Coordinates of C-alpha atoms in Angstrom, one line a residue:
X1 CA 13.1 50.0 -5.0
X2 CA 16.3 50.6 -6.9
X3 CA 17.1 48.0 -9.4
X4 CA 20.5 47.1 -7.8
X5 CA 18.9 46.6 -4.4
X6 CA 16.1 44.4 -6.0
X7 CA 18.6 42.2 -7.7
X8 CA 20.6 41.6 -4.5
X9 CA 17.5 40.6 -2.6
X10 CA 16.3 38.4 -5.4
X11 CA 19.7 36.6 -5.6
X12 CA 19.7 36.1 -1.8
X13 CA 16.2 34.5 -1.9
X14 CA 17.1 32.3 -4.8
X15 CA 20.2 31.1 -3.0
X16 CA 18.1 30.0 0.0
X17 CA 15.6 28.3 -2.2
X18 CA 18.4 26.4 -3.9
X19 CA 19.4 24.9 -0.6
X20 CA 16.0 23.2 -0.3
X21 CA 14.8 25.3 2.7
X22 CA 13.3 28.7 2.0
X23 CA 13.2 31.3 4.8
X24 CA 10.0 33.1 3.7
X25 CA 10.8 36.4 5.5
X26 CA 14.6 36.1 5.6
X27 CA 15.0 39.5 4.0
X28 CA 12.7 41.1 6.6
X29 CA 14.4 39.3 9.5
X30 CA 11.3 37.5 10.8
X31 CA 11.3 33.9 12.1
X32 CA 8.5 32.5 10.0
X33 CA 9.9 29.5 8.1
X34 CA 8.6 27.1 5.5
X35 CA 10.4 24.2 3.8
X36 CA 10.7 22.5 0.4
X37 CA 8.1 19.8 0.0
X38 CA 9.9 18.2 -2.9
X39 CA 10.4 14.4 -2.2
X40 CA 14.0 13.4 -1.5
X41 CA 15.5 11.3 -4.3
X42 CA 16.4 8.7 -1.7
X43 CA 14.3 7.1 1.1
X44 CA 15.8 8.9 4.0
X45 CA 14.0 7.8 7.2
X46 CA 13.9 10.2 10.2
X47 CA 12.9 9.0 13.7
X48 CA 10.6 10.3 16.4
X49 CA 12.0 13.3 18.2
X50 CA 14.1 14.6 15.4
X51 CA 11.7 17.4 14.5
X52 CA 9.8 17.8 17.8
X53 CA 10.5 21.5 18.1
X54 CA 8.6 22.1 14.8
X55 CA 6.1 19.3 14.9
X56 CA 5.4 18.9 18.6
X57 CA 5.4 15.7 20.7
X58 CA 2.6 13.8 19.1
X59 CA 4.1 10.9 17.0
X60 CA 1.5 11.3 14.2
X61 CA 2.1 15.0 13.9
X62 CA 5.8 14.3 13.7
X63 CA 5.3 11.8 10.9
X64 CA 3.1 14.3 9.0
X65 CA 5.8 16.9 9.4
X66 CA 8.4 14.6 8.0
X67 CA 6.2 13.8 5.0
X68 CA 5.6 17.5 4.4
X69 CA 9.3 18.1 4.2
X70 CA 9.7 15.5 1.5
X71 CA 10.8 12.5 3.6
X72 CA 9.4 9.3 2.2
X73 CA 10.4 6.8 4.9
X74 CA 10.4 6.5 8.7
X75 CA 12.1 4.3 11.2
X76 CA 11.6 3.6 14.9
X77 CA 13.9 1.4 16.9
X78 CA 11.5 1.2 19.8
X79 CA 8.4 0.2 17.9
X80 CA 8.0 -3.1 19.7
X81 CA 7.9 -1.2 23.0
X82 CA 5.0 1.0 22.0
X83 CA 1.4 0.0 22.7
X84 CA -0.7 -1.7 20.1
X85 CA -3.0 1.3 19.6
X86 CA -0.1 3.6 18.8
X87 CA 1.5 1.0 16.5
X88 CA -1.8 0.9 14.6
X89 CA -2.0 4.7 14.3
X90 CA 1.6 4.9 13.1
X91 CA 0.9 2.3 10.4
X92 CA -2.2 4.1 9.3
X93 CA -0.4 7.5 9.1
X94 CA 2.5 6.0 7.1
X95 CA 0.0 4.4 4.6
X96 CA -1.9 7.7 4.3
X97 CA 1.3 9.7 3.6
X98 CA 2.7 6.9 1.3
X99 CA 5.8 6.5 3.5
X100 CA 7.9 3.4 3.8
X101 CA 8.4 1.9 7.3
X102 CA 12.1 1.3 8.0
X103 CA 13.6 -0.9 10.7
X104 CA 12.6 -1.5 14.2
X105 CA 14.6 -3.6 16.7
X106 CA 13.7 -7.2 17.5
X107 CA 13.7 -7.1 21.3
X108 CA 16.0 -9.7 22.9
X109 CA 17.1 -7.8 26.0
X110 CA 19.7 -5.4 24.8
X111 CA 22.7 -5.2 22.5
X112 CA 25.1 -7.2 24.8
X113 CA 22.5 -9.4 26.5
X114 CA 21.3 -12.9 25.7
X115 CA 24.1 -13.4 23.2
X116 CA 23.5 -15.9 20.5
X117 CA 27.3 -16.6 20.4
X118 CA 27.0 -18.5 23.7
X119 CA 24.8 -21.2 22.1
X120 CA 22.6 -21.3 25.3
X121 CA 19.0 -22.5 24.7
X122 CA 17.5 -19.9 27.0
X123 CA 19.1 -17.1 24.9
X124 CA 18.0 -18.6 21.7
X125 CA 14.5 -19.0 22.9
X126 CA 14.4 -15.3 23.9
X127 CA 15.5 -14.3 20.4
X128 CA 13.1 -16.6 18.6
X129 CA 10.2 -15.4 20.8
X130 CA 11.3 -11.8 19.8
X131 CA 11.1 -12.8 16.1
X132 CA 7.6 -14.3 16.6
X133 CA 6.3 -11.1 18.4
X134 CA 8.0 -8.9 15.7
X135 CA 5.8 -10.5 13.0
X136 CA 2.6 -9.1 14.6
X137 CA 4.1 -5.6 15.1
X138 CA 5.4 -5.6 11.5
X139 CA 1.9 -6.3 10.2
X140 CA 0.5 -3.2 12.1
X141 CA 3.1 -0.8 10.6
X142 CA 3.8 -2.6 7.3
X143 CA 7.5 -3.1 8.2
X144 CA 9.8 -5.2 6.1
X145 CA 13.1 -4.9 7.9
X146 CA 13.9 -5.8 11.5
X147 CA 17.2 -5.0 13.3
X148 CA 19.1 -7.8 15.0
X149 CA 22.2 -7.5 17.2
X150 CA 23.5 -11.0 18.1
X151 CA 24.9 -9.9 21.5
X152 CA 28.2 -10.1 23.3
X153 CA 31.5 -11.8 22.4
X154 CA 32.2 -15.0 24.4
X155 CA 35.9 -14.9 25.3
X156 CA 35.9 -18.5 26.7
X157 CA 34.6 -19.9 23.4
X158 CA 36.7 -20.3 20.1
X159 CA 35.5 -17.9 17.5
X160 CA 34.5 -20.8 15.1
X161 CA 32.1 -22.1 17.8
X162 CA 30.7 -18.7 18.3
X163 CA 30.1 -18.3 14.6
X164 CA 28.4 -21.6 14.4
X165 CA 26.1 -20.8 17.3
X166 CA 25.1 -17.4 15.8
X167 CA 24.5 -18.9 12.4
X168 CA 22.3 -21.6 13.7
X169 CA 20.2 -19.3 15.8
X170 CA 19.8 -16.8 12.9
X171 CA 18.7 -19.7 10.5
X172 CA 15.9 -20.5 12.9
X173 CA 15.0 -16.8 13.2
X174 CA 15.0 -16.4 9.4
X175 CA 12.7 -19.4 9.1
X176 CA 10.1 -17.6 11.3
X177 CA 10.4 -14.3 9.4
X178 CA 10.7 -15.4 5.7
X179 CA 7.1 -16.7 5.3
X180 CA 5.9 -13.2 6.2
X181 CA 8.1 -11.4 3.8
X182 CA 10.3 -10.0 6.6
X183 CA 14.0 -9.6 6.6
X184 CA 16.3 -9.4 9.7
X185 CA 19.2 -7.0 9.1
X186 CA 22.3 -7.7 11.2
X187 CA 24.0 -4.6 12.6
X188 CA 27.7 -4.6 13.3
X189 CA 28.3 -2.0 16.1
X190 CA 31.3 0.0 17.3
X191 CA 29.8 0.7 20.8
X192 CA 31.9 -1.8 22.8
X193 CA 34.8 -4.2 22.2
X194 CA 32.7 -6.8 24.0
X195 CA 30.2 -7.0 21.1
X196 CA 30.3 -10.1 18.9
X197 CA 29.4 -8.5 15.6
X198 CA 31.6 -5.5 14.6
X199 CA 32.7 -5.7 11.0
X200 CA 31.1 -5.7 7.6
X201 CA 33.1 -8.7 6.3
X202 CA 32.2 -10.7 9.4
X203 CA 28.5 -9.9 8.9
X204 CA 28.8 -10.8 5.2
X205 CA 30.2 -14.2 6.1
X206 CA 27.3 -14.9 8.5
X207 CA 24.7 -13.9 6.0
X208 CA 26.2 -16.2 3.4
X209 CA 26.2 -19.0 5.9
X210 CA 22.6 -18.4 7.0
X211 CA 21.8 -18.6 3.3
X212 CA 18.3 -17.2 3.6
X213 CA 17.0 -14.0 1.9
X214 CA 15.4 -13.1 5.3
X215 CA 18.9 -12.4 6.7
X216 CA 20.9 -9.4 5.4
X217 CA 23.3 -6.7 6.5
X218 CA 22.4 -3.4 8.1
X219 CA 25.3 -1.3 6.9
X220 CA 25.5 1.5 9.5
X221 CA 27.9 3.9 8.0
X222 CA 28.7 5.7 11.3
X223 CA 29.6 2.5 13.1
X224 CA 31.6 1.0 10.2
X225 CA 33.5 4.3 9.7
X226 CA 34.7 3.9 13.3
X227 CA 35.6 0.2 13.1
X228 CA 37.0 -0.2 9.6
X229 CA 36.7 2.9 7.3
X230 CA 37.0 2.4 3.5
X231 CA 33.2 2.8 3.4
X232 CA 32.7 2.7 -0.4
X233 CA 35.1 -0.2 -0.9
X234 CA 33.4 -2.2 1.8
X235 CA 29.9 -1.4 0.5
X236 CA 31.1 -2.9 -2.9
X237 CA 32.6 -6.0 -1.2
X238 CA 29.4 -6.8 0.7
X239 CA 26.9 -5.3 -1.7
X240 CA 24.9 -8.5 -2.5
X241 CA 24.1 -9.0 1.2
X242 CA 23.2 -5.4 2.2
X243 CA 19.5 -4.9 2.9
X244 CA 19.5 -1.6 4.7
X245 CA 21.7 1.5 5.5
X246 CA 21.9 3.8 8.5
X247 CA 23.4 7.2 8.6
X248 CA 25.4 9.3 11.1
X249 CA 28.6 11.4 10.7
X250 CA 31.7 10.8 12.7
X251 CA 32.8 12.0 15.2
X252 CA 29.7 12.9 17.1
X253 CA 27.0 10.8 15.4
X254 CA 25.1 13.8 14.1
X255 CA 23.7 14.7 10.6
X256 CA 25.8 14.5 7.5
X257 CA 28.2 17.5 6.9
X258 CA 29.1 17.7 10.6
X259 CA 32.0 15.2 10.5
X260 CA 34.6 13.5 8.3
X261 CA 32.4 11.3 6.1
X262 CA 31.8 12.5 2.5
X263 CA 28.1 11.6 2.4
X264 CA 27.4 13.2 -0.9
X265 CA 29.8 10.8 -2.6
X266 CA 28.5 7.8 -0.6
X267 CA 24.8 8.6 -1.4
X268 CA 25.7 9.0 -5.1
X269 CA 27.6 5.7 -5.1
X270 CA 24.7 3.9 -3.4
X271 CA 22.1 5.3 -5.8
X272 CA 24.3 4.6 -8.8
X273 CA 24.5 0.9 -7.7
X274 CA 20.7 0.8 -7.9
X275 CA 19.8 0.8 -4.2
X276 CA 16.1 1.8 -3.7
X277 CA 15.7 0.8 -0.1
X278 CA 15.6 2.8 3.1
X279 CA 18.5 4.8 4.7
X280 CA 17.8 5.3 8.3
X281 CA 18.7 8.7 9.9
X282 CA 20.0 7.1 13.2
X283 CA 21.8 10.1 14.6
X284 CA 21.2 13.2 16.8
X285 CA 21.0 16.8 15.8
X286 CA 24.2 18.8 16.0
X287 CA 22.3 22.0 17.1
X288 CA 19.4 22.2 19.5
X289 CA 16.0 23.6 18.8
X290 CA 14.4 24.6 15.5
X291 CA 17.6 25.9 14.1
X292 CA 19.1 22.4 14.5
X293 CA 16.1 20.8 12.9
X294 CA 16.5 23.1 9.9
X295 CA 20.2 22.1 9.8
X296 CA 19.3 18.4 9.5
X297 CA 16.9 19.0 6.7
X298 CA 19.3 21.2 4.9
X299 CA 22.2 18.7 5.3
X300 CA 20.1 16.0 3.5
X301 CA 19.1 18.4 0.8
X302 CA 22.8 19.3 0.3
X303 CA 24.2 15.8 0.3
X304 CA 21.6 14.3 -2.0
X305 CA 22.0 17.1 -4.5
X306 CA 23.9 15.3 -7.2

């Protein structure tokens, strides 16, 4: 091989390796692919289905694939809906691979249903029962954070009354979770104007009023970019009550680098502030199939390269 040709091919291979994903036979145009196994510097948490084209449909195989690519956390919104045997297997797989379990959702009937803002005892009971059931699930998978969406806005009630109803219900929920070392993380959403909880400052106020370490903010960057923007500023303003982050670019709710959010700057800011918790990858893949799964991994390698 001529020296000039060798140098060009070596430079191309080095470029691919530097992106964190190495196409083993890129120069011979085959489809065989391997990945960097270096652990990510932050606890990014994929979810089931995100890498199914590479890992298959079995949940444990998917978790092992995530770990093999350097992911050190995992989240599953639907964990409470899964059977006990699978919950136990997931917990064992995470422990074996030294992965941190991220959030799962406390089941209370849906994001807009059984709203705590209404102050109705039947709704509060559904929520508190969900907290009690979540304790047992959390033990199986070694979870520490549980997502709570308070429900819908009540247009016939003054906002101060709604706030009081939500705060009181969350205090009771926190009293259930705190003795077990669990933290509910409240998620402001952008999905509907009928939701009660939509802004980071509002969530911050509620956490302060609940006044319990078992109640913190789930700062979903995708949702809060849509509702308020100023992501870094609002992270700073609410920092002492943030317990968890979730990720998704806007528009589209896909992986970082596909939209308008400068995730490299945000990740660097979060890490520089000392955050060592989980950042849930609550988004879809912008491209279908294996190519799209590679794009997701590459996006996180790129945006955490600082």
